[in-house]
XYZ file of C-alpha atoms in Angstrom:
709
model
C -30.369 -24.573 8.034
C -29.823 -25.542 4.782
C -27.427 -27.972 4.298
C -25.550 -26.255 1.144
C -24.283 -23.989 3.980
C -21.731 -26.852 5.069
C -20.846 -28.134 1.486
C -17.053 -28.043 0.359
C -16.029 -27.626 3.698
C -13.490 -29.679 5.572
C -14.209 -31.336 9.130
C -12.015 -28.228 10.451
C -13.657 -25.574 8.640
C -17.273 -26.868 9.176
C -15.877 -26.416 13.279
C -15.331 -23.005 12.500
C -18.346 -22.416 11.026
C -20.798 -24.075 13.288
C -18.860 -22.831 16.894
C -21.053 -21.109 19.046
C -20.416 -18.471 21.447
C -17.497 -16.921 22.881
C -13.927 -15.907 21.629
C -12.885 -18.956 18.279
C -9.327 -18.467 17.144
C -9.075 -20.058 13.325
C -5.276 -20.402 12.610
C -5.569 -20.358 9.033
C -2.118 -21.119 7.200
C -1.979 -20.248 3.774
C -4.158 -21.286 0.811
C -6.178 -23.116 3.810
C -9.848 -21.503 2.696
C -9.972 -19.183 5.478
C -12.182 -16.419 3.614
C -14.705 -19.599 2.924
C -14.513 -20.013 6.665
C -14.862 -16.722 7.841
C -17.800 -15.822 5.046
C -19.911 -19.287 5.506
C -19.248 -18.407 9.473
C -21.166 -15.179 9.206
C -23.756 -16.786 7.102
C -23.874 -19.549 9.142
C -24.459 -16.522 11.878
C -27.506 -14.930 9.962
C -29.067 -18.330 8.796
C -28.625 -20.937 11.530
C -28.371 -18.575 14.988
C -30.884 -15.797 13.509
C -28.417 -13.319 14.281
C -29.764 -10.015 12.387
C -27.166 -8.397 9.760
C -26.950 -5.088 11.393
C -25.521 -6.980 14.929
C -22.866 -8.398 13.055
C -18.883 -6.329 12.176
C -16.493 -8.092 9.963
C -13.710 -6.576 10.205
C -10.667 -7.523 7.414
C -7.203 -5.303 6.724
C -7.808 -4.363 2.846
C -10.745 -3.041 0.592
C -10.551 -5.600 -2.072
C -10.564 -8.413 0.858
C -13.738 -6.684 1.982
C -15.458 -6.444 -1.856
C -14.610 -10.201 -1.672
C -16.193 -10.868 1.551
C -19.427 -9.417 0.580
C -19.453 -10.819 -2.319
C -19.319 -13.935 -0.724
C -21.583 -13.924 2.255
C -24.477 -12.408 -0.015
C -24.234 -15.603 -1.985
C -25.834 -17.214 1.103
C -27.628 -14.316 2.660
C -28.993 -10.902 2.817
C -25.886 -8.692 3.716
C -27.946 -5.621 3.872
C -27.284 -3.637 7.006
C -23.988 -5.619 7.600
C -20.832 -3.964 8.317
C -17.755 -5.281 6.625
C -14.593 -2.879 6.029
C -11.310 -2.423 7.329
C -10.024 -1.310 10.274
C -9.516 2.092 9.535
C -12.981 2.588 7.282
C -15.347 1.154 10.182
C -13.576 3.680 12.235
C -13.877 6.404 9.555
C -18.063 5.337 9.272
C -18.143 5.559 13.539
C -16.619 8.682 13.697
C -18.908 10.146 10.924
C -21.597 9.133 12.850
C -21.022 10.221 15.696
C -18.268 12.716 15.622
C -18.786 15.309 18.916
C -17.037 13.044 21.384
C -13.800 13.460 20.216
C -13.789 17.128 18.661
C -14.674 16.657 14.910
C -18.018 17.485 13.007
C -19.261 14.970 10.075
C -17.327 16.836 7.515
C -14.211 16.115 8.839
C -11.341 15.241 6.302
C -8.915 12.382 5.739
C -5.299 13.178 5.111
C -3.186 10.675 3.199
C 0.699 10.732 3.189
C 1.107 13.928 1.124
C -1.270 16.194 2.947
C 0.434 15.558 6.227
C 3.804 15.715 4.498
C 2.420 19.353 3.061
C 1.358 20.145 6.399
C 4.625 19.123 7.789
C 6.552 21.105 5.181
C 4.362 24.501 6.189
C 4.945 24.002 10.439
C 8.907 23.690 9.489
C 8.994 26.427 7.685
C 7.087 28.479 10.021
C 9.407 26.943 12.722
C 11.958 28.492 10.773
C 13.791 24.858 10.372
C 15.883 24.330 7.493
C 13.947 21.672 4.903
C 17.329 20.429 4.033
C 18.115 19.101 7.310
C 14.624 18.037 9.071
C 12.588 16.112 6.407
C 8.899 15.988 6.823
C 9.340 12.459 6.268
C 11.208 11.482 9.516
C 8.940 13.097 11.747
C 5.760 12.329 10.503
C 7.080 8.428 11.330
C 7.833 9.308 14.834
C 4.687 10.916 15.332
C 2.875 7.729 13.893
C 4.902 5.854 16.680
C 4.032 8.059 19.586
C 0.275 7.753 18.252
C 0.118 3.882 17.408
C 1.020 4.397 21.032
C -1.382 6.364 22.496
C 1.241 9.193 23.195
C -0.024 12.779 22.627
C 1.870 15.938 22.388
C 2.255 16.377 25.816
C 3.701 12.539 26.630
C 5.745 12.764 23.460
C 7.430 15.776 25.069
C 7.901 13.878 27.685
C 9.549 11.233 26.375
C 11.228 13.414 23.737
C 13.308 15.195 26.885
C 14.999 12.039 27.684
C 16.648 11.834 24.433
C 17.842 15.323 22.368
C 17.476 17.935 20.443
C 15.952 16.440 17.359
C 13.224 14.143 19.199
C 12.183 17.111 21.302
C 12.358 19.578 18.050
C 9.616 16.248 16.810
C 7.728 16.789 19.784
C 7.144 20.134 18.749
C 6.398 19.908 15.369
C 3.432 17.182 16.878
C 1.849 19.401 18.703
C 1.333 21.820 16.232
C 0.254 19.047 13.832
C -2.607 18.136 16.104
C -3.639 21.542 16.814
C -3.402 21.885 12.758
C -5.524 18.536 12.668
C -7.713 20.210 15.228
C -8.257 23.250 13.222
C -8.585 22.457 10.174
C -11.367 19.773 11.528
C -9.022 16.699 9.919
C -7.543 13.426 10.978
C -4.742 11.494 9.449
C -5.134 7.574 9.107
C -3.425 6.998 12.402
C -6.435 9.178 14.016
C -8.921 7.372 12.938
C -7.577 4.154 14.821
C -6.841 6.531 17.824
C -10.169 8.230 17.798
C -12.014 5.604 16.823
C -10.628 3.264 20.412
C -11.513 6.776 22.244
C -14.725 7.154 20.623
C -15.783 3.546 22.388
C -13.502 4.089 25.543
C -15.762 7.288 26.070
C -18.915 5.145 25.066
C -18.506 2.302 27.476
C -18.183 4.893 29.985
C -21.313 6.695 29.327
C -24.300 6.016 26.198
C -23.174 2.277 25.782
C -24.064 3.049 21.594
C -20.758 1.474 20.459
C -19.751 -1.347 23.075
C -22.725 -3.025 22.992
C -23.491 -2.156 19.381
C -23.006 -5.479 17.589
C -23.295 -9.100 18.847
C -21.096 -10.597 17.135
C -17.421 -9.233 16.094
C -15.245 -11.525 13.107
C -11.461 -9.888 12.313
C -9.715 -11.593 9.832
C -5.362 -11.150 9.192
C -5.473 -10.818 13.041
C -1.729 -11.850 13.114
C -1.304 -7.856 12.007
C -3.447 -5.955 14.450
C -1.731 -3.569 16.369
C -2.051 -2.596 19.679
C -5.097 0.344 18.538
C -7.082 -2.799 16.773
C -6.234 -4.791 19.313
C -7.874 -2.485 21.887
C -11.176 -1.874 19.485
C -12.078 -5.116 18.677
C -11.666 -6.059 22.694
C -14.063 -3.041 23.594
C -16.388 -3.761 20.709
C -16.781 -7.846 21.798
C -16.863 -6.938 25.696
C -20.270 -6.921 26.738
C -20.705 -10.609 24.983
C -16.858 -12.158 24.353
C -18.242 -13.495 20.786
C -14.864 -12.263 19.450
C -13.532 -14.977 15.985
C -9.920 -14.083 14.705
C -9.048 -16.057 12.141
C -5.141 -15.809 11.205
C -1.985 -16.925 11.219
C 1.593 -15.959 12.980
C 3.847 -17.059 10.039
C 2.686 -14.355 7.989
C 2.833 -11.877 10.386
C 4.944 -9.180 8.477
C 3.996 -5.636 9.708
C 5.953 -4.807 12.844
C 7.374 -1.691 10.925
C 3.978 -0.206 11.247
C 2.932 -1.685 14.463
C 1.567 -5.151 14.159
C 2.211 -7.350 17.058
C 2.441 -10.664 17.112
C 1.539 -11.277 20.056
C -1.970 -10.682 19.335
C -2.687 -13.597 18.013
C 0.123 -15.583 20.128
C -1.620 -14.739 23.112
C -4.953 -14.769 21.980
C -6.180 -17.817 24.429
C -4.609 -16.063 27.328
C -6.383 -12.545 26.489
C -9.581 -14.139 25.714
C -10.435 -17.223 28.133
C -12.292 -19.869 27.205
C -11.115 -19.802 23.256
C -11.807 -22.708 21.056
C -9.063 -23.299 18.499
C -9.672 -24.571 15.053
C -6.398 -25.700 12.588
C -6.818 -25.250 8.624
C -4.190 -27.282 7.384
C -5.430 -28.530 4.365
C -3.561 -26.249 1.738
C -5.716 -25.813 -1.821
C -3.323 -23.473 -3.364
C -0.394 -24.167 -3.919
C 1.297 -27.947 -5.144
C 3.879 -29.501 -3.142
C 7.122 -29.184 -3.743
C 6.165 -24.838 -3.111
C 4.416 -26.120 0.466
C 7.333 -28.465 1.333
C 9.855 -25.358 0.609
C 7.599 -22.796 2.358
C 7.295 -24.701 5.868
C 10.924 -26.160 5.954
C 11.951 -22.232 5.637
C 8.666 -21.120 8.695
C 10.190 -23.812 10.894
C 13.360 -22.213 11.866
C 11.023 -19.850 13.224
C 10.480 -19.559 17.058
C 7.815 -17.189 17.636
C 4.972 -19.020 15.775
C 1.791 -21.667 16.322
C 3.036 -24.818 14.905
C 0.916 -26.131 11.687
C 1.493 -29.134 9.960
C 0.085 -28.256 6.467
C -0.546 -30.507 3.675
C -1.950 -31.072 0.369
C -3.379 -33.166 -1.442
C -2.262 -31.578 -4.769
C 0.742 -33.226 -6.954
C 4.455 -32.434 -6.447
C 4.521 -29.736 -9.164
C 7.676 -29.019 -11.353
C 11.027 -28.362 -8.994
C 11.463 -24.908 -7.582
C 14.646 -23.023 -9.560
C 17.229 -20.981 -7.754
C 19.271 -19.260 -10.075
C 22.412 -16.764 -9.364
C 23.109 -14.000 -11.562
C 26.587 -11.856 -12.442
C 24.596 -8.472 -11.475
C 20.795 -7.075 -10.980
C 20.825 -6.413 -15.200
C 21.523 -9.590 -15.896
C 18.760 -11.319 -12.869
C 16.759 -9.034 -14.516
C 16.941 -10.281 -18.274
C 16.387 -13.996 -16.766
C 13.441 -12.925 -15.354
C 11.913 -11.816 -18.102
C 12.766 -14.263 -19.952
C 11.619 -16.517 -17.915
C 8.472 -14.661 -17.744
C 8.026 -14.610 -21.558
C 8.755 -18.454 -21.697
C 5.825 -18.842 -19.132
C 3.624 -16.548 -21.398
C 4.704 -18.613 -24.426
C 3.296 -21.826 -22.571
C 0.563 -20.788 -22.357
C 0.694 -18.797 -18.726
C -1.614 -15.805 -18.903
C 0.581 -12.669 -18.223
C -2.130 -11.657 -14.840
C -0.988 -14.810 -13.705
C 2.522 -14.547 -12.858
C 3.951 -12.141 -10.852
C 7.576 -10.948 -9.807
C 8.270 -9.948 -6.016
C 11.168 -7.755 -4.414
C 11.849 -6.905 -1.041
C 12.286 -3.019 -1.868
C 10.717 -0.736 -4.626
C 14.427 -0.161 -5.552
C 14.346 -3.320 -7.210
C 11.752 -3.003 -9.935
C 14.290 -0.643 -12.221
C 16.591 -2.941 -13.879
C 13.223 -5.328 -13.939
C 11.173 -2.865 -15.936
C 14.039 -2.128 -18.327
C 14.296 -5.741 -19.418
C 10.463 -5.821 -19.212
C 10.592 -3.246 -21.996
C 12.982 -4.327 -23.704
C 11.919 -8.053 -24.539
C 8.538 -6.320 -25.025
C 6.919 -8.201 -21.631
C 3.191 -6.421 -20.398
C 3.953 -5.341 -17.001
C 2.618 -3.076 -14.204
C 4.074 -1.608 -11.465
C 1.807 -2.507 -8.294
C 2.392 0.515 -5.499
C 4.137 2.817 -7.570
C 2.844 6.186 -8.324
C -0.858 4.944 -8.280
C -3.872 7.090 -10.317
C -5.145 9.077 -7.510
C -1.371 10.339 -6.898
C -1.634 12.290 -10.264
C -1.339 15.535 -10.417
C -4.811 16.388 -11.987
C -6.451 13.811 -10.083
C -5.383 15.383 -6.416
C -6.271 19.017 -7.749
C -9.609 17.995 -8.369
C -10.286 15.626 -4.954
C -8.847 18.947 -3.314
C -11.525 20.826 -4.723
C -13.969 18.463 -3.227
C -12.513 18.447 -0.369
C -12.602 21.815 0.118
C -16.508 21.676 -0.640
C -17.054 19.486 2.328
C -14.698 21.035 4.589
C -13.952 24.629 4.596
C -11.526 24.342 7.126
C -9.395 21.824 5.045
C -6.375 23.884 4.433
C -3.740 21.408 2.895
C -6.956 21.228 -0.164
C -7.568 25.159 -0.732
C -3.735 25.433 -0.538
C -3.205 23.077 -3.472
C -6.254 24.515 -5.552
C -6.221 28.648 -4.423
C -3.953 28.965 -7.651
C -5.331 26.308 -9.839
C -5.703 26.774 -12.213
C -3.583 29.591 -12.392
C -5.508 32.853 -10.960
C -2.817 35.238 -9.916
C -2.770 34.324 -6.351
C 1.198 33.616 -5.787
C 3.361 32.254 -3.080
C 3.698 36.357 -1.248
C 0.230 36.334 -1.271
C -0.379 32.722 0.145
C 2.252 33.114 2.289
C 0.304 36.200 4.108
C -2.718 34.581 3.971
C -1.474 31.619 5.752
C 0.477 34.171 8.428
C -3.128 35.831 9.232
C -5.022 32.863 9.246
C -2.023 31.476 12.576
C -2.547 35.146 13.938
C -6.669 34.571 13.979
C -6.234 31.076 14.527
C -9.046 30.748 11.595
C -9.138 28.612 8.281
C -7.791 30.221 5.167
C -11.126 30.828 3.739
C -12.346 31.773 6.776
C -9.911 34.667 6.443
C -9.818 35.562 2.899
C -13.432 36.369 3.573
C -12.394 39.024 5.778
C -12.955 42.539 4.036
C -10.310 43.996 5.926
C -7.704 41.251 5.108
C -8.573 41.856 1.123
C -8.474 45.366 1.517
C -4.687 44.848 2.464
C -4.133 42.674 -0.487
C -2.695 44.354 -3.728
C -5.376 45.220 -6.575
C -4.223 42.369 -9.149
C -4.420 39.595 -5.694
C -7.634 41.336 -4.009
C -9.490 40.891 -7.298
C -8.200 37.344 -7.965
C -8.858 36.283 -4.365
C -12.672 37.740 -4.833
C -12.880 35.427 -8.110
C -11.607 32.359 -5.736
C -14.408 32.998 -3.450
C -17.171 33.765 -6.283
C -16.079 30.276 -7.440
C -16.028 28.884 -3.676
C -20.291 29.701 -3.460
C -21.060 28.371 -6.699
C -19.837 24.745 -5.995
C -21.133 25.009 -2.933
C -24.970 23.036 -4.163
C -23.520 20.459 -6.051
C -22.323 17.753 -3.683
C -25.432 15.611 -3.627
C -23.685 13.167 -6.102
C -19.793 12.740 -6.747
C -19.900 13.088 -10.098
C -21.998 15.906 -10.733
C -19.862 17.900 -8.321
C -16.703 17.183 -10.270
C -18.072 17.870 -13.629
C -18.813 21.348 -12.013
C -15.452 21.793 -10.625
C -14.446 20.945 -14.172
C -16.467 22.971 -15.676
C -16.538 26.671 -13.752
C -12.776 26.313 -13.355
C -11.867 25.554 -16.738
C -10.155 22.981 -15.935
C -9.584 20.346 -18.840
C -7.697 23.231 -21.146
C -5.274 23.843 -17.636
C -4.623 20.157 -17.801
C -4.432 20.252 -21.600
C -1.967 23.274 -21.578
C 0.068 21.022 -18.905
C 0.703 18.474 -21.594
C 1.280 14.801 -21.355
C 4.266 12.684 -20.210
C 4.892 9.533 -21.536
C 2.644 7.498 -19.759
C 0.059 9.823 -18.368
C -2.920 11.036 -20.565
C -4.693 13.971 -18.425
C -7.355 14.039 -20.334
C -8.007 10.847 -20.382
C -7.708 10.487 -16.160
C -10.191 13.461 -16.074
C -12.277 11.046 -17.524
C -11.632 7.744 -15.460
C -11.639 9.909 -12.493
C -15.562 11.062 -13.426
C -16.552 7.354 -14.435
C -14.996 5.929 -11.258
C -17.132 9.091 -9.752
C -20.210 7.366 -11.664
C -19.968 3.836 -10.813
C -19.922 5.081 -7.005
C -22.928 6.721 -7.402
C -24.839 3.748 -8.611
C -24.047 1.631 -5.845
C -24.065 4.409 -2.964
C -25.773 7.112 -1.929
C -22.995 8.905 0.047
C -22.374 11.615 -2.227
C -18.880 13.321 -2.641
C -17.926 13.161 1.052
C -18.365 9.258 0.391
C -16.892 9.298 -2.514
C -13.517 11.339 -1.229
C -13.756 8.771 2.237
C -13.560 5.864 -0.157
C -10.439 7.305 -2.456
C -8.818 7.918 1.160
C -8.897 4.854 2.453
C -7.340 2.996 -1.204
C -4.022 0.573 -0.249
C -2.027 -0.255 -3.295
C -3.945 -3.489 -3.968
C -7.035 -1.577 -4.202
C -5.496 0.384 -7.489
C -4.083 -3.054 -8.757
C -5.727 -4.152 -12.125
C -6.764 -7.327 -11.624
C -7.221 -8.171 -14.401
C -5.458 -6.348 -17.054
C -3.307 -8.916 -18.893
C -0.273 -7.535 -17.485
C 3.034 -9.121 -15.421
C 2.126 -7.819 -12.137
C 5.884 -6.522 -10.536
C 5.486 -5.361 -6.871
C 7.059 -5.895 -3.327
C 6.129 -8.598 -1.123
C 4.398 -6.721 0.988
C 1.740 -5.410 -1.509
C 1.556 -9.386 -2.506
C 0.059 -10.399 0.403
C -3.288 -11.828 0.436
C -2.714 -12.116 -3.409
C -1.932 -15.384 -5.199
C -0.510 -16.160 -9.179
C 0.236 -19.654 -11.251
C 3.850 -18.533 -11.492
C 5.537 -16.166 -9.239
C 9.249 -15.029 -9.402
C 10.925 -13.454 -6.412
C 14.508 -11.616 -7.043
C 17.076 -10.009 -5.089
C 17.844 -13.115 -2.240
C 20.360 -11.799 -0.884
C 21.778 -11.030 2.380
C 21.404 -7.386 3.089
C 18.428 -6.998 0.844
C 16.520 -10.250 1.992
C 16.567 -10.501 4.691
C 16.706 -6.610 5.069
C 20.170 -5.378 6.583
C 18.344 -3.666 9.597
C 16.908 -7.242 10.847
C 20.436 -8.637 10.530
C 21.118 -7.615 14.098
C 17.734 -7.976 15.634
C 16.433 -11.632 16.343
C 12.545 -10.149 16.426
C 13.404 -8.200 13.173
C 14.762 -11.257 11.299
C 11.909 -13.890 12.093
C 9.586 -11.220 10.387
C 11.740 -11.260 7.026
C 11.414 -14.953 7.556
C 7.864 -14.337 7.453
C 8.087 -12.435 4.351
C 10.110 -14.695 2.496
C 7.032 -17.764 3.455
C 4.728 -14.962 2.255
C 6.405 -14.745 -0.979
C 6.864 -18.755 -1.323
C 2.773 -19.256 -0.952
C 1.700 -16.821 -3.157
C 2.436 -19.324 -5.542
C -0.115 -22.050 -6.923
C 2.130 -23.861 -9.547
C 5.617 -22.593 -10.353
C 8.225 -20.718 -8.414
C 11.934 -19.355 -9.860
C 13.892 -17.512 -7.097
C 16.806 -15.485 -8.116
C 19.796 -13.489 -6.603
C 23.116 -11.677 -7.702
C 26.765 -11.775 -6.901
C 26.929 -7.553 -7.641
C 24.293 -5.081 -6.617
C 24.620 -1.651 -7.140
C 23.294 -0.878 -3.441
C 24.041 3.260 -1.794
C 25.699 4.320 -5.593
C 27.974 1.937 -5.956
C 28.411 -2.223 -7.362
C 29.149 -4.364 -4.123
C 29.501 -8.183 -4.062
C 26.577 -9.895 -2.780
C 26.115 -13.228 -1.028
C 22.989 -15.342 -1.186
C 20.299 -15.203 1.548
C 20.359 -17.813 4.259
C 16.740 -18.441 3.320
C 17.849 -20.221 0.359
C 20.206 -22.192 2.176
C 16.865 -23.271 4.808
C 15.355 -25.289 1.259
C 15.582 -28.625 1.027
C 17.556 -29.819 -1.555
C 15.082 -32.304 -2.414
C 12.309 -29.635 -3.787
C 14.951 -27.514 -6.171
C 16.830 -27.414 -9.719
C 19.501 -25.316 -9.765
C 20.335 -23.657 -13.723
C 22.962 -21.513 -14.989
C 22.414 -18.005 -16.713
C 22.873 -19.878 -20.294
C 20.339 -21.718 -19.827
C 17.981 -19.040 -18.877
C 19.371 -16.294 -21.154
C 18.995 -18.585 -24.472
C 17.894 -16.435 -26.631
C 20.455 -13.638 -25.114
C 23.582 -15.975 -25.427
C 22.898 -16.232 -29.304
C 22.483 -13.005 -29.684
C 25.695 -11.990 -27.774
C 27.712 -14.046 -29.873
C 26.137 -12.860 -33.081
C 26.568 -9.359 -31.476
C 30.122 -10.472 -30.769
C 33.397 -8.654 -32.337
C 33.454 -5.417 -31.137
C 36.898 -4.271 -30.078
C 38.365 -1.001 -28.775
C 37.737 2.195 -30.851
C 35.186 0.822 -33.020
C 32.454 3.253 -33.165
C 28.691 2.335 -32.197
C 25.252 3.440 -32.394
C 22.820 3.418 -29.281
C 18.832 3.734 -29.930
C 19.206 5.857 -26.799
C 22.715 7.672 -26.652
C 23.592 8.418 -29.910
C 27.097 7.702 -31.125
C 30.200 6.576 -29.336
C 33.242 4.891 -29.022
C 34.324 1.827 -27.732
C 36.899 2.181 -25.320
C 37.194 -1.189 -23.722
C 35.661 -5.189 -24.169
C 35.496 -7.286 -20.932
C 34.668 -10.961 -21.068
C 32.691 -12.504 -24.194
C 29.186 -14.783 -24.834
C 26.429 -13.366 -22.122
C 28.685 -11.616 -19.770
C 30.322 -9.553 -23.115
C 30.396 -5.881 -21.937
C 31.773 -2.882 -23.470
C 33.141 -0.117 -22.088
C 31.174 3.307 -24.191
C 31.797 6.979 -24.346
C 29.298 8.408 -25.593
C 29.660 12.064 -27.591
C 26.885 14.160 -25.912
C 27.830 12.749 -22.525
C 30.822 13.237 -20.219
C 31.012 9.905 -18.149
C 31.791 6.457 -19.943
C 28.532 3.639 -19.795
C 29.323 0.223 -19.147
C 26.725 -2.067 -21.491
C 25.817 -5.620 -22.079
C 26.219 -6.229 -25.480
C 23.262 -9.267 -25.314
C 21.142 -6.534 -23.816
C 21.956 -3.608 -25.459
C 20.484 -1.979 -28.657
C 23.730 -1.585 -30.188
C 25.135 -1.242 -34.017
C 28.798 -0.962 -35.064
C 29.211 1.803 -37.579
C 31.498 0.767 -40.216
C-alpha cells in the first residue's frame, strides 16, 4: 500500500480507514473530515485489501455528495464499476436492472412531487370530492407515511377504520393512487425505496443476485436513515457483515420525513462486534463557534457523547441581535452581509439561514434594496419551470408511453385544439378500458366518437409521437427533435418572459445540460430523465455563483461557508411551535440549530425580532431558548443602531415627515401621510396611496419615499 494513502490523517481517521472486516461505526462530529475518511476507506479497500471496485457500494444522501465522493476516490484508485450514489439512485439502478420481480419494466417513470399532486388531484376529481376540502398535499403526506411503514392499501384501510372519515378517504385514495402508478409503470420516491427493499428481500429467498452483490457496503450520513433504508443496507450486507456507517446523532434532522435516530444510536446492538471510531478534531470552525455549538447540543439526551476540539484560533465573538420586527431584522442582516463583502469575503462564502421558507420574503426585499446579490436555494428550481417541465414530459412519454401524467401535461402543449372536455372523455375511456391514454387514443372507435376538430388534433398528436420515437439514444438529440417538431420555441416565445425568467434561455440551458450528460454517460434520454428526477435542492444550488445564499437550515445540511447569519431565532419559529410539546421534537430542533451553527467557518450573526407577522397578523415574539444556551463568554451583543449605521444616517436625513405631507413612492405612487410613528432608525409613516384602498406602514430608513413640495 502506498504510504500517501494515510498521509494527513489523524490517528482516529487512520483507525477507521484501516479497519478490517465486520461492522464499523464512525461517529463523525461536524467538520471532522468524515468525507476524507470514508473516501480513503474505500481507496484502502481497493488498494490495500484488493477488493474489486465493482464489489463496493457507497451510499450518500445527495447527488452532490456522491459526485464529491467519486471525485475524491478517483484521486487514489480507479472507481470504474463502483456503485456510488444516493439511496434513491441506488434503488433506481437496481430496479432498472431487475424490474420484473416487483412488477415494473425497465422503462418505468419516476414521478416527482408535481406529478404526484397532479395524479391525486385527478383522483379526487374522479371520486367526486370537493377539491377545496380535500387537498392533495394532505393525502400525499399520509400516503408517504404509510409507505415508509411498509403498509400497502389494504393495511392502510384497516388502520384508517380505527380513526375517522378523513383517514378512510385517504386509504381509499391510496388504493386508487397505487393502482394508477402500477398502470402507468411509474414509481414515486417512496416506492423507489420500498420496491428496492422488496427486490432485495425477494432476491434473498431466491437467486441471490443482490444480497451477495457487494463485499463492502458503506453509508454516509447514517443518522438520517429511515426504517426502509436501515433494512436495505442490513440486507445488502447480511452475507458478510461488512457494513461501515458514518454519521453524527447530533445532526439527525429529518424525523419529519421518516428518519429514525435510533438507527445510529442502536447500531452497536443491531450489529454485534462493531468497532466504534470517534472523529473529534474539528477542522472547519474557529473556537468560539465550536464552543457555542457544543454547549447547545449538550442539552440533548438522545446522543452519543463526543468532545470536539479545534487547533484553530478563537475567532471573533458571535453576534446576537434583537430587532423591532422582521423588516428591520432583514435590513440589519443585509447590512451585515454587505459589510462582510466590503471587507473581502466573497458573496459565495456567505449564507443566511432560516427555519421556514416564509422567512425569505423580507430578506429578499432588503437584499434587493441594498443591492446585495443573492440566490434563494430551494425556491422554484430550474427543473420546475413551466417550459422545462413541458419538454421533460415529452421525453417521459417517449421512454414510457404508459405515463399518463406526462401525456396529460403535453397533450395540448403547444395548443392543438384538445381541450379539457376531450381530455376528460379520454381519461374516462382509459379508466373503463384499463388502458393508458395513448392506448385509448390509438383506438379508432374512440377517435370516431370525438368531434371532427378533436379527432384531427388527436391524429396529429399520434403522428407527432410516432415521429419522435426513434430519437431517444442521446438525450440532447431527443429534446432537440421535440423542440423542432412541436414548434416549442415559438410557443415559449409567445408565452413571454417574466421578470426573472427567460424561457428561451432556459430551453438552451436544458439542451446544454443534456449535452453534458451525454458526454459523461451512455444512459440516453431515459438515464437523463432519471438523473433530473433525483435532483435535490442542493444539486440545483449554484455553488460558485457570486451571490449570497439564502436557504433553510435543512437545505444547508452538509454545506459550509465562511460567514453565516441565522434569522428568526424566536420561540415558536426556531424551535418550531410543533416541537414545543414534544421532547423528541424539541431535541430535533436543537440539533437543527447545532447544524446551523456548525456550517460557519469564521463568523456567526444570530438574530431575532420583537414582533413578527405570522398567520397574517403581527405578534410579539420572545427570543429562542437556544440563545439562552449559548455560553456568555463567546457572545457579543449589538444594538440595532450599531448594526445599521448607514440606515440611521438615512433616517435622520429623511426625517421631517408630518401628517398631511404628500409623498411619492417608487412602487406605490403618490400618497398622503396620515401618521408618523417613532423617530430615527425606527421611524415609520402611515401612508394612504391614491391607487390603493388600504394604508401602508413604511419604515422611513427603508422605503424609497420622496416628499413632494
